[in-house]
Tab-separated table of C-alpha atoms in Angstrom:
chain	number	residue	atom	x	y	z
M	740	MET	CA	6.402	21.614	45.214
M	741	ASP	CA	8.012	18.714	43.349
M	742	GLN	CA	10.604	20.459	41.155
M	743	LEU	CA	11.720	17.157	39.635
M	744	ARG	CA	8.178	16.344	38.501
M	745	HIS	CA	7.839	19.812	36.988
M	746	GLU	CA	11.102	19.363	35.064
M	747	GLU	CA	9.983	15.932	33.860
M	748	ARG	CA	6.703	17.376	32.534
M	749	ILE	CA	8.601	20.115	30.719
M	750	GLN	CA	10.997	17.566	29.245
M	751	ARG	CA	8.062	15.509	27.994
M	752	ALA	CA	6.711	18.614	26.248
M	753	HIS	CA	10.100	19.282	24.628
M	754	GLU	CA	10.236	15.754	23.258
M	755	GLU	CA	6.854	16.219	21.588
M	756	ILE	CA	7.908	19.591	20.163
M	757	ARG	CA	11.061	18.082	18.670
M	758	ARG	CA	9.083	15.213	17.196
M	759	THR	CA	6.527	17.343	15.316
M	760	ARG	CA	8.016	20.813	14.852
M	761	ALA	CA	9.695	20.321	11.455
M	762	SER	CA	6.619	18.868	9.758
M	763	VAL	CA	4.290	21.539	11.195
M	764	ALA	CA	6.599	24.322	9.930
M	765	LYS	CA	5.805	23.205	6.367
M	766	ALA	CA	2.017	23.363	6.845
M	767	PRO	CA	0.384	25.476	4.095
M	768	SER	CA	-1.872	27.458	6.474
M	769	ARG	CA	0.997	28.726	8.654
M	770	GLN	CA	1.176	32.498	9.001
M	771	ARG	CA	4.115	34.385	7.513
M	772	TYR	CA	4.560	37.252	9.986
M	773	HIS	CA	2.170	36.608	12.885
M	774	PHE	CA	3.454	34.977	16.071
M	775	MET	CA	2.705	31.240	16.378
M	776	ALA	CA	3.778	28.360	18.604
M	777	PRO	CA	6.167	25.876	16.930
M	778	GLN	CA	3.322	23.322	16.844
M	779	GLY	CA	0.292	22.257	18.880
M	780	TRP	CA	-2.288	24.597	20.393
M	781	LEU	CA	-1.760	28.284	21.245
M	782	SER	CA	-4.311	30.574	22.896
M	783	ASP	CA	-4.104	33.482	25.381
M	784	PRO	CA	-0.981	35.680	25.561
M	785	ASN	CA	0.499	35.611	29.068
M	786	GLY	CA	3.279	37.401	30.917
M	787	LEU	CA	4.118	39.944	28.207
M	788	ILE	CA	7.156	41.888	29.380
M	789	HIS	CA	10.444	43.495	28.364
M	790	PHE	CA	13.053	41.790	30.569
M	791	ARG	CA	16.851	42.036	30.356
M	792	GLY	CA	16.859	43.760	27.004
M	793	ARG	CA	14.414	41.507	25.141
M	794	TYR	CA	10.683	41.187	24.636
M	795	HIS	CA	9.147	38.070	26.185
M	796	TYR	CA	5.952	36.364	25.086
M	797	PHE	CA	4.486	33.616	27.246
M	798	TYR	CA	1.335	31.914	26.038
M	799	GLN	CA	-1.255	29.234	26.748
M	800	TYR	CA	0.111	26.133	25.081
M	801	ASN	CA	-0.756	22.487	24.548
M	802	PRO	CA	2.227	20.844	22.815
M	803	PHE	CA	0.503	17.445	22.704
M	804	ASP	CA	-2.504	18.309	20.539
M	805	ALA	CA	-3.928	20.945	18.205
M	806	PHE	CA	-6.815	21.484	20.637
M	807	TRP	CA	-7.164	23.008	24.076
M	808	GLY	CA	-6.199	20.647	26.910
M	809	ALA	CA	-3.793	20.659	29.874
M	810	MET	CA	-2.324	24.137	29.621
M	811	HIS	CA	1.405	24.798	29.669
M	812	TRP	CA	3.122	28.165	29.275
M	813	GLY	CA	5.092	28.443	26.052
M	814	HIS	CA	7.872	31.026	25.897
M	815	ALA	CA	9.597	33.059	23.173
M	816	VAL	CA	11.865	36.140	23.021
M	817	SER	CA	12.430	38.858	20.439
M	818	ASP	CA	14.397	42.037	19.819
M	819	ASP	CA	11.727	43.660	17.661
M	820	LEU	CA	8.330	42.005	18.355
M	821	LEU	CA	8.480	40.487	14.861
M	822	HIS	CA	11.233	37.848	14.793
M	823	TRP	CA	10.920	35.326	17.602
M	824	GLU	CA	13.170	32.695	19.172
M	825	HIS	CA	11.331	29.896	20.957
M	826	LEU	CA	12.714	29.047	24.404
M	827	PRO	CA	12.003	26.031	26.642
M	828	VAL	CA	8.461	25.681	27.988
M	829	ALA	CA	8.241	27.840	31.127
M	830	LEU	CA	5.424	26.131	33.054
M	831	ALA	CA	3.836	22.689	32.916
M	832	PRO	CA	1.011	21.160	35.006
M	833	SER	CA	2.675	19.221	37.810
M	834	GLU	CA	1.071	19.952	41.206
M	835	SER	CA	-2.172	19.150	42.990
M	836	TYR	CA	-3.309	22.745	42.449
M	837	ASP	CA	-2.592	22.917	38.673
M	838	ASP	CA	-2.492	19.348	37.335
M	839	HIS	CA	-5.772	18.824	35.500
M	840	SER	CA	-6.284	17.369	32.030
M	841	LEU	CA	-8.738	20.141	31.142
M	842	GLY	CA	-7.056	22.866	33.149
M	843	GLY	CA	-3.413	23.148	34.126
M	844	CYS	CA	-1.512	26.437	34.228
M	845	PHE	CA	-4.029	29.027	33.081
M	846	SER	CA	-3.421	32.634	32.031
M	847	GLY	CA	-1.592	35.289	33.992
M	848	THR	CA	1.054	37.976	33.973
M	849	ALA	CA	4.748	38.692	34.564
M	850	ILE	CA	6.610	41.270	36.606
M	851	GLU	CA	10.282	41.931	37.339
M	852	HIS	CA	11.358	42.392	40.963
M	853	GLU	CA	14.888	42.596	42.363
M	854	GLY	CA	16.370	41.136	39.205
M	855	LYS	CA	14.045	38.137	39.083
M	856	LEU	CA	11.154	37.421	36.755
M	857	TYR	CA	7.915	36.404	38.474
M	858	LEU	CA	5.111	34.615	36.626
M	859	PHE	CA	1.648	34.775	38.187
M	860	TYR	CA	-0.863	32.262	36.844
M	861	THR	CA	-4.105	30.498	37.664
M	862	GLY	CA	-3.752	26.908	38.790
M	863	THR	CA	-6.739	24.801	37.781
M	864	ALA	CA	-7.493	21.476	39.431
M	865	ASN	CA	-10.245	19.117	40.574
M	866	ASN	CA	-9.465	17.331	43.818
M	867	GLY	CA	-12.956	16.001	44.453
M	868	ASN	CA	-14.764	19.271	45.125
M	869	GLY	CA	-15.357	20.290	41.530
M	870	LEU	CA	-13.241	22.624	39.441
M	871	GLU	CA	-11.135	24.977	41.562
M	872	GLN	CA	-9.055	27.924	40.350
M	873	THR	CA	-6.379	29.501	42.538
M	874	GLN	CA	-3.643	32.077	41.997
M	875	CYS	CA	-0.049	30.838	41.937
M	876	VAL	CA	3.469	32.137	41.275
M	877	ALA	CA	6.734	30.884	39.810
M	878	PHE	CA	10.036	32.743	39.568
M	879	SER	CA	13.309	32.695	37.696
M	880	GLY	CA	16.731	34.276	37.987
M	881	ASP	CA	17.606	33.879	34.323
M	882	GLY	CA	14.156	34.346	32.773
M	883	VAL	CA	14.256	30.863	31.235
M	884	LYS	CA	13.981	28.169	33.915
M	885	PHE	CA	11.138	28.731	36.393
M	886	GLU	CA	10.507	27.288	39.830
M	887	LYS	CA	7.025	27.146	41.302
M	888	TYR	CA	6.691	28.684	44.761
M	889	ALA	CA	6.476	26.099	47.537
M	890	GLY	CA	3.723	28.145	49.207
M	891	ASN	CA	1.321	27.934	46.250
M	892	PRO	CA	-1.506	28.675	45.928
M	893	ILE	CA	-1.033	32.220	47.177
M	894	ILE	CA	-4.704	33.288	46.801
M	895	THR	CA	-7.922	31.272	46.833
M	896	ALA	CA	-11.387	32.501	45.932
M	897	PRO	CA	-12.923	34.614	48.727
M	898	GLU	CA	-16.023	33.300	50.449
M	899	GLY	CA	-19.140	33.670	48.327
M	900	TYR	CA	-17.277	33.561	44.994
M	901	ASP	CA	-17.418	30.752	42.453
M	902	PRO	CA	-14.085	28.841	42.768
M	903	ALA	CA	-14.480	27.612	39.171
M	904	ASN	CA	-14.475	31.214	37.893
M	905	PHE	CA	-11.604	32.923	39.694
M	906	ARG	CA	-8.735	33.422	37.260
M	907	ASP	CA	-6.256	35.350	35.117
M	908	PRO	CA	-4.192	37.494	37.533
M	909	LYS	CA	-2.790	40.844	36.366
M	910	VAL	CA	0.019	42.190	38.593
M	911	TRP	CA	1.606	45.669	38.667
M	912	LYS	CA	3.364	47.993	41.090
M	913	HIS	CA	2.131	51.404	42.233
M	914	GLY	CA	4.294	53.285	44.708
M	915	ASP	CA	5.725	50.745	47.137
M	916	THR	CA	2.820	48.311	46.797
M	917	PHE	CA	2.143	45.459	44.392
M	918	TYR	CA	-1.416	44.974	43.173
M	919	MET	CA	-3.159	42.010	41.608
M	920	LEU	CA	-6.427	42.045	39.677
M	921	VAL	CA	-8.331	38.756	39.293
M	922	GLY	CA	-11.444	38.038	37.251
M	923	ALA	CA	-14.222	36.578	39.399
M	924	LYS	CA	-17.877	35.590	39.372
M	925	LYS	CA	-20.306	36.230	42.213
M	926	GLY	CA	-23.843	35.047	41.624
M	927	ASP	CA	-24.587	35.880	38.000
M	928	PHE	CA	-22.345	38.929	37.769
M	929	ALA	CA	-18.720	39.586	36.848
M	930	GLN	CA	-16.281	41.313	39.163
M	931	ALA	CA	-12.618	42.321	39.070
M	932	LEU	CA	-11.135	41.769	42.534
M	933	LEU	CA	-8.164	43.822	43.755
M	934	PHE	CA	-5.487	42.392	46.081
M	935	ALA	CA	-2.351	44.047	47.509
M	936	SER	CA	1.071	42.830	48.647
M	937	ALA	CA	4.382	44.201	49.885
M	938	ASN	CA	6.458	41.226	48.700
M	939	LEU	CA	4.556	39.468	45.835
M	940	LEU	CA	3.953	36.397	48.026
M	941	ASN	CA	1.565	37.466	50.795
M	942	TRP	CA	-1.643	39.055	49.513
M	943	GLU	CA	-4.649	40.757	51.105
M	944	PHE	CA	-8.021	41.540	49.566
M	945	VAL	CA	-8.576	45.277	49.007
M	946	ASN	CA	-11.865	45.826	47.180
M	947	VAL	CA	-14.011	45.070	44.167
M	948	LEU	CA	-12.197	47.280	41.671
M	949	ALA	CA	-15.097	47.225	39.176
M	950	GLU	CA	-18.119	45.035	38.473
M	951	SER	CA	-20.984	44.201	36.172
M	952	ARG	CA	-24.525	44.520	37.481
M	953	GLY	CA	-25.892	42.656	34.505
M	954	GLU	CA	-24.948	45.080	31.754
M	955	LEU	CA	-21.398	43.776	31.204
M	956	GLY	CA	-21.671	39.997	31.463
M	957	TYR	CA	-21.324	37.320	34.124
M	958	MET	CA	-17.526	36.769	33.977
M	959	TRP	CA	-14.566	38.926	32.921
M	960	GLU	CA	-11.745	36.840	31.515
M	961	CYS	CA	-8.166	38.104	31.332
M	962	PRO	CA	-8.680	41.498	32.997
M	963	ASP	CA	-5.907	43.989	32.233
M	964	PHE	CA	-5.439	47.309	34.026
M	965	PHE	CA	-3.030	50.136	33.203
M	966	PRO	CA	-2.516	53.914	33.276
M	967	LEU	CA	-2.733	55.779	29.981
M	968	GLY	CA	-2.185	59.518	29.878
M	969	ASP	CA	-4.055	60.960	32.851
M	970	LYS	CA	-6.569	58.081	32.919
M	971	TYR	CA	-6.707	54.384	33.747
M	972	VAL	CA	-7.954	51.637	31.460
M	973	LEU	CA	-9.618	48.362	32.418
M	974	MET	CA	-9.686	45.889	29.533
M	975	PHE	CA	-11.293	42.433	29.613
M	976	SER	CA	-13.071	39.735	27.627
M	977	PRO	CA	-16.647	39.384	28.934
M	978	MET	CA	-18.668	36.193	28.942
M	979	GLY	CA	-22.411	36.472	28.399
M	980	LEU	CA	-22.497	39.546	26.152
M	981	GLY	CA	-23.234	37.943	22.785
M	982	GLU	CA	-21.003	39.411	20.099
M	983	ARG	CA	-19.129	41.713	22.472
M	984	LYS	CA	-15.939	39.945	23.535
M	985	THR	CA	-13.181	42.534	24.040
M	986	LEU	CA	-14.172	45.670	25.945
M	987	TYR	CA	-12.319	48.577	27.512
M	988	LEU	CA	-13.392	51.017	30.225
M	989	VAL	CA	-11.665	54.385	30.682
M	990	GLY	CA	-11.839	56.309	33.948
M	991	GLU	CA	-10.170	57.238	37.236
M	992	MET	CA	-8.397	54.993	39.762
M	993	GLU	CA	-8.574	55.733	43.485
M	994	TYR	CA	-5.868	53.671	45.184
M	995	ARG	CA	-6.968	54.788	48.649
M	996	THR	CA	-10.206	52.849	48.263
M	997	GLY	CA	-9.150	50.420	45.541
M	998	LYS	CA	-11.986	51.581	43.304
M	999	PHE	CA	-12.015	52.293	39.556
M	1000	ASN	CA	-14.732	54.645	38.310
M	1001	TYR	CA	-15.185	54.651	34.549
M	1002	THR	CA	-16.875	57.094	32.201
M	1003	THR	CA	-16.178	55.532	28.789
M	1004	VAL	CA	-17.009	52.069	27.435
M	1005	GLY	CA	-15.533	50.948	24.127
M	1006	GLU	CA	-14.810	47.959	21.921
M	1007	VAL	CA	-11.188	46.870	21.532
M	1008	ASP	CA	-11.944	44.913	18.354
M	1009	TRP	CA	-15.274	44.218	16.628
M	1010	GLY	CA	-14.078	41.179	14.682
M	1011	HIS	CA	-14.752	37.532	15.482
M	1012	HIS	CA	-11.165	36.575	16.276
M	1013	TYR	CA	-9.656	38.856	18.888
M	1014	TYR	CA	-9.749	37.594	22.466
M	1015	ALA	CA	-7.959	37.830	25.826
M	1016	PRO	CA	-5.834	40.916	25.036
M	1017	GLN	CA	-2.983	41.647	27.427
M	1018	SER	CA	-0.864	44.796	27.563
M	1019	PHE	CA	2.613	45.776	28.711
M	1020	LEU	CA	4.769	48.907	28.820
M	1021	ASP	CA	7.850	48.742	26.618
M	1022	PRO	CA	11.170	50.649	26.949
M	1023	LYS	CA	9.979	53.249	24.423
M	1024	GLY	CA	7.119	54.179	26.742
M	1025	ARG	CA	4.506	52.554	24.528
M	1026	ARG	CA	1.526	50.657	25.912
M	1027	ILE	CA	1.379	47.609	23.639
M	1028	VAL	CA	-1.485	45.133	23.525
M	1029	VAL	CA	-1.450	41.588	22.110
M	1030	ALA	CA	-4.396	39.170	21.769
M	1031	TRP	CA	-5.248	35.634	20.722
M	1032	ALA	CA	-6.680	35.539	17.181
M	1033	ASN	CA	-9.505	33.092	17.842
M	1034	GLY	CA	-12.496	32.463	20.115
M	1035	TRP	CA	-14.568	29.963	22.101
M	1036	GLN	CA	-17.497	27.667	21.365
M	1037	TRP	CA	-19.943	29.758	23.417
M	1038	MET	CA	-19.575	32.676	20.991
M	1039	PRO	CA	-22.554	33.162	18.631
M	1040	TRP	CA	-20.509	32.917	15.388
M	1041	TRP	CA	-18.286	30.005	16.440
M	1042	GLN	CA	-17.804	27.140	13.956
M	1043	ASP	CA	-14.688	25.537	15.392
M	1044	TRP	CA	-11.099	26.725	15.797
M	1045	GLY	CA	-10.360	26.424	12.091
M	1046	PRO	CA	-8.968	23.838	9.684
M	1047	THR	CA	-5.350	24.157	10.854
M	1048	TYR	CA	-5.892	21.306	13.359
M	1049	GLN	CA	-5.509	18.968	10.375
M	1050	GLU	CA	-1.948	20.322	10.106
M	1051	LYS	CA	-1.278	19.560	13.815
M	1052	TRP	CA	-1.327	23.159	15.005
M	1053	CYS	CA	-3.841	25.858	15.956
M	1054	GLY	CA	-3.628	29.497	16.942
M	1055	TRP	CA	-1.617	32.687	16.541
M	1056	PHE	CA	-1.494	36.177	17.993
M	1057	ALA	CA	-3.025	39.199	16.309
M	1058	LEU	CA	-0.576	41.959	15.428
M	1059	PRO	CA	0.908	43.897	18.372
M	1060	ARG	CA	-0.869	47.240	18.686
M	1061	GLU	CA	0.069	50.459	20.418
M	1062	VAL	CA	-2.734	51.885	22.554
M	1063	LYS	CA	-3.329	55.639	22.551
M	1064	LEU	CA	-5.855	57.823	24.362
M	1065	SER	CA	-7.889	60.127	22.107
M	1066	ASP	CA	-9.036	63.596	23.092
M	1067	ASP	CA	-12.609	62.351	23.461
M	1068	GLY	CA	-11.588	59.667	25.988
M	1069	THR	CA	-11.829	56.723	23.601
M	1070	LEU	CA	-8.896	54.503	22.630
M	1071	GLN	CA	-6.980	53.979	19.410
M	1072	PHE	CA	-5.202	50.723	18.558
M	1073	LEU	CA	-2.391	51.187	16.037
M	1074	PRO	CA	-0.231	48.462	14.474
M	1075	ILE	CA	3.288	48.879	15.877
M	1076	GLU	CA	5.703	50.885	13.743
M	1077	GLU	CA	8.147	47.952	13.536
M	1078	LEU	CA	5.846	46.391	10.936
M	1079	ASN	CA	7.025	49.031	8.466
M	1080	SER	CA	10.379	47.213	8.285
M	1081	LEU	CA	8.666	44.247	6.575
M	1082	ARG	CA	7.459	46.293	3.601
M	1083	PHE	CA	8.632	45.747	0.033
M	1084	GLY	CA	7.307	46.359	-3.484
M	1085	GLU	CA	5.409	49.604	-2.841
M	1086	GLN	CA	2.680	50.411	-5.366
M	1087	SER	CA	0.580	53.578	-5.156
M	1088	LEU	CA	-2.132	55.658	-6.776
M	1089	GLU	CA	-3.291	59.180	-5.930
M	1090	ASN	CA	-6.473	61.158	-6.551
M	1091	VAL	CA	-8.522	58.594	-8.446
M	1092	GLN	CA	-12.282	58.170	-8.796
M	1093	VAL	CA	-13.706	54.718	-8.271
M	1094	GLY	CA	-17.082	53.831	-9.779
M	1095	THR	CA	-19.346	50.812	-9.737
M	1096	GLU	CA	-17.106	49.036	-12.242
M	1097	GLY	CA	-14.411	48.964	-9.578
M	1098	LEU	CA	-10.660	49.391	-9.404
M	1099	GLU	CA	-8.251	46.466	-9.169
M	1100	ILE	CA	-5.720	46.793	-6.351
M	1101	GLN	CA	-2.207	45.674	-7.202
M	1102	VAL	CA	-0.097	44.069	-4.472
M	1103	ALA	CA	3.476	42.760	-4.587
M	1104	ASP	CA	2.516	39.627	-2.654
M	1105	PRO	CA	-1.115	38.423	-2.830
M	1106	VAL	CA	-0.759	36.337	0.356
M	1107	ALA	CA	0.984	38.672	2.808
M	1108	TYR	CA	0.449	42.367	2.258
M	1109	GLU	CA	-0.484	45.746	3.743
M	1110	LEU	CA	-3.050	48.031	2.112
M	1111	TYR	CA	-3.544	51.714	2.950
M	1112	LEU	CA	-6.529	53.623	1.598
M	1113	GLU	CA	-7.528	57.247	2.187
M	1114	CYS	CA	-10.998	58.223	0.975
M	1115	ASP	CA	-12.250	61.798	0.583
M	1116	LEU	CA	-15.852	61.754	1.782
M	1117	SER	CA	-16.347	65.479	1.201
M	1118	LYS	CA	-15.877	65.032	-2.571
M	1119	SER	CA	-17.376	61.551	-2.992
M	1120	GLU	CA	-20.893	61.033	-4.344
M	1121	THR	CA	-21.778	57.518	-3.282
M	1122	SER	CA	-23.832	55.798	-0.597
M	1123	GLY	CA	-20.920	53.504	0.173
M	1124	PHE	CA	-18.122	51.340	-1.115
M	1125	ALA	CA	-16.632	47.889	-0.637
M	1126	LEU	CA	-13.240	46.223	-0.506
M	1127	HIS	CA	-13.105	42.793	-2.161
M	1128	LEU	CA	-10.088	40.941	-0.768
M	1129	LYS	CA	-8.401	37.580	-1.399
M	1130	ALA	CA	-10.775	36.788	-4.246
M	1131	ASP	CA	-11.034	34.270	-7.074
M	1132	THR	CA	-14.010	33.359	-9.270
M	1133	GLU	CA	-15.872	31.749	-6.339
M	1134	HIS	CA	-14.518	33.327	-3.167
M	1135	GLU	CA	-13.938	36.758	-1.677
M	1136	THR	CA	-13.983	38.573	1.635
M	1137	ILE	CA	-16.074	41.739	1.370
M	1138	ILE	CA	-15.751	44.749	3.677
M	1139	TYR	CA	-18.688	47.152	3.202
M	1140	PHE	CA	-18.567	50.801	4.229
M	1141	ASP	CA	-22.173	52.019	4.331
M	1142	LEU	CA	-21.940	55.820	4.373
M	1143	LEU	CA	-25.710	56.322	4.667
M	1144	LYS	CA	-26.207	54.073	7.670
M	1145	GLY	CA	-22.789	54.810	9.173
M	1146	GLU	CA	-22.016	51.105	9.420
M	1147	LEU	CA	-19.087	48.839	8.593
M	1148	CYS	CA	-19.764	45.167	7.717
M	1149	PHE	CA	-16.955	42.613	7.453
M	1150	ASP	CA	-18.466	39.694	5.497
M	1151	ARG	CA	-16.711	36.298	5.464
M	1152	ASN	CA	-19.585	34.177	4.110
M	1153	ARG	CA	-17.805	33.599	0.783
M	1154	SER	CA	-14.220	33.878	2.001
M	1155	ASP	CA	-12.875	30.373	1.611
M	1156	GLY	CA	-15.555	27.668	1.504
M	1157	TRP	CA	-15.259	27.133	5.253
M	1158	THR	CA	-15.534	30.482	7.020
M	1159	LYS	CA	-18.886	32.105	7.808
M	1160	GLY	CA	-20.133	35.199	9.598
M	1161	VAL	CA	-20.402	38.981	9.432
M	1162	SER	CA	-19.048	41.400	12.017
M	1163	ARG	CA	-20.535	44.890	12.242
M	1164	SER	CA	-19.544	48.164	13.821
M	1165	PRO	CA	-20.489	51.835	13.628
M	1166	LEU	CA	-18.302	54.019	11.414
M	1167	PHE	CA	-18.462	57.130	13.656
M	1168	LEU	CA	-18.897	59.583	10.752
M	1169	LYS	CA	-19.888	62.708	12.712
M	1170	ASP	CA	-17.734	65.614	11.500
M	1171	VAL	CA	-15.575	63.195	9.468
M	1172	ASP	CA	-14.610	64.171	5.912
M	1173	LYS	CA	-12.185	61.325	5.241
M	1174	LEU	CA	-11.676	57.661	6.050
M	1175	ASP	CA	-8.237	56.145	6.384
M	1176	ILE	CA	-8.181	52.357	6.165
M	1177	ARG	CA	-5.354	49.890	6.770
M	1178	VAL	CA	-5.564	46.179	6.049
M	1179	PHE	CA	-2.968	43.572	7.026
M	1180	ALA	CA	-3.326	40.276	5.177
M	1181	ASP	CA	-1.489	37.073	6.041
M	1182	THR	CA	-1.868	33.448	4.976
M	1183	SER	CA	-4.888	32.864	7.230
M	1184	SER	CA	-6.020	36.244	8.513
M	1185	LEU	CA	-7.194	39.774	7.727
M	1186	GLU	CA	-6.926	42.659	10.208
M	1187	LEU	CA	-8.657	45.981	9.552
M	1188	PHE	CA	-7.915	49.371	11.150
M	1189	VAL	CA	-10.105	52.403	10.373
M	1190	ASN	CA	-9.451	56.072	11.208
M	1191	GLY	CA	-6.309	55.664	13.237
M	1192	GLY	CA	-7.346	52.413	14.884
M	1193	ARG	CA	-10.543	53.742	16.430
M	1194	ILE	CA	-12.350	50.863	14.714
M	1195	CYS	CA	-10.718	47.420	14.398
M	1196	HIS	CA	-11.966	44.130	12.953
M	1197	SER	CA	-9.822	40.979	13.153
M	1198	HIS	CA	-10.810	37.788	11.360
M	1199	ASN	CA	-9.335	34.446	10.435
M	1200	VAL	CA	-9.723	33.768	6.711
M	1201	TYR	CA	-8.339	30.508	5.296
M	1202	ALA	CA	-7.958	31.639	1.699
M	1203	GLY	CA	-6.004	29.541	-0.754
M	1204	PRO	CA	-2.841	30.958	-2.359
M	1205	TRP	CA	-4.719	31.110	-5.669
M	1206	GLN	CA	-7.091	33.759	-4.246
M	1207	THR	CA	-5.022	36.655	-5.560
M	1208	LYS	CA	-7.504	39.352	-6.637
M	1209	ASN	CA	-8.166	42.525	-4.648
M	1210	SER	CA	-10.358	45.452	-5.669
M	1211	ILE	CA	-12.503	48.367	-4.503
M	1212	THR	CA	-15.930	49.310	-5.861
M	1213	ALA	CA	-18.417	52.117	-5.242
M	1214	ILE	CA	-21.951	50.976	-4.430
M	1215	ASP	CA	-23.253	53.764	-6.684
M	1216	GLY	CA	-21.873	57.004	-8.044
M	1217	ASN	CA	-18.188	57.675	-7.448
M	1218	LEU	CA	-15.759	57.377	-4.526
M	1219	VAL	CA	-12.806	59.780	-4.454
M	1220	VAL	CA	-9.618	58.068	-3.293
M	1221	ARG	CA	-6.919	60.494	-2.251
M	1222	ARG	CA	-4.282	57.802	-1.852
M	1223	LEU	CA	-4.002	54.038	-2.290
M	1224	VAL	CA	-0.743	52.310	-1.279
M	1225	THR	CA	0.116	48.615	-1.012
M	1226	TYR	CA	3.193	46.711	0.166
M	1227	GLY	CA	4.192	43.099	0.240
M	1228	LEU	CA	5.228	41.969	3.739
M	1229	SER	CA	8.303	39.836	4.348
M	1230	ARG	CA	8.203	36.504	6.162
M	1231	THR	CA	9.372	36.452	9.804
M	1232	THR	CA	8.382	32.898	10.777
M	1233	ASP	CA	10.013	29.520	10.152
């Protein structure tokens, strides 16, 4: 490994960041409280960890353009998961196994061992045999400056597997053994391959932890695996499943055989812009998940990555969410409690009836706000209702709650003159007499959480600051609203 070349590549990235960072910070589409790179392109979260008293985000990063390219690992730290300090780039393409203009240092994970921080990532290269993806490692004593292991790559695709689809290592420790899960493709089917190690450097294949036989796609990107309560969860982003792009499986793990047997399949987020979620365990014992708020061109609703490229940047993370296991074996995804510290200007109403004429929703800040709504279905006499958000005379985002069909529709076709598409999900109304709804709005996004995060929809919406109207209307009859509360949300970004 040529450490000098790696340092030179990182220095080149820093020079570009310094050159463009100040102008990008003034861009009108920049988010106010969502995590973003200082400039350039951001995609998958990587290496999420709490190390030496601080939260660390690493992320897929191209500092030289507002589009995907040769991937670096950006790096930032925080005390509260809200306010972030950007550190030097952690990884840059520099070696024969990871130096590719349309590849580089792909996604991966982080783990602490004997006081050091280890980053596991996929090296992507083309050395004359087509695209090849291998698993690699870098380490650091201070958690800032990383050195690539001289013995990289540490794992190559097993015989019979597609070397161009072997990526995104997830590493954890169970007992005295380290385990690594890697997304792989064999034939036309996705698999998650399990490897084991005693020292994080020498790895042996254990088993196919779980697989698709056609029903769950042909490739699982960014697999994540973790215990939750008395169960285990496998989470991944499948390719080849149409609108389904963030799934979770809940079941039992048998370490003796290296096999995961699941009984529950669920959707992490039904929206169009929630991809490659990665989780970590924090010091409070919470399982927290973070995802990239965008998608890829092979998705059925894809237009492009959004108009922010004209401002020389692209990409942010969706809000951090705590994962909880429900009694029925499904998962809940709840915005972290730290977000409450951003609230100001509370406005509230209680026990009101909303008819077809609608009710205007007052917010302290029409750009960045939180909305909480609790509806009493047992007393309502309506077939459904709708939220009209970030509206003016021509534009609005409409979220329909169809109580007859039991369906939620998040409609962006009139959101901003650019955005298009409708995401749909079931409402799960069996034995439900109320709906609680939370909406988080930022400059360029809307995130929806229904009934304790059992249903989530995340979307990018590039509304102008003049789109300041918000309201709720009943489709017919009357909707009984037990409580309606709004807050403005303070800025955390530059």
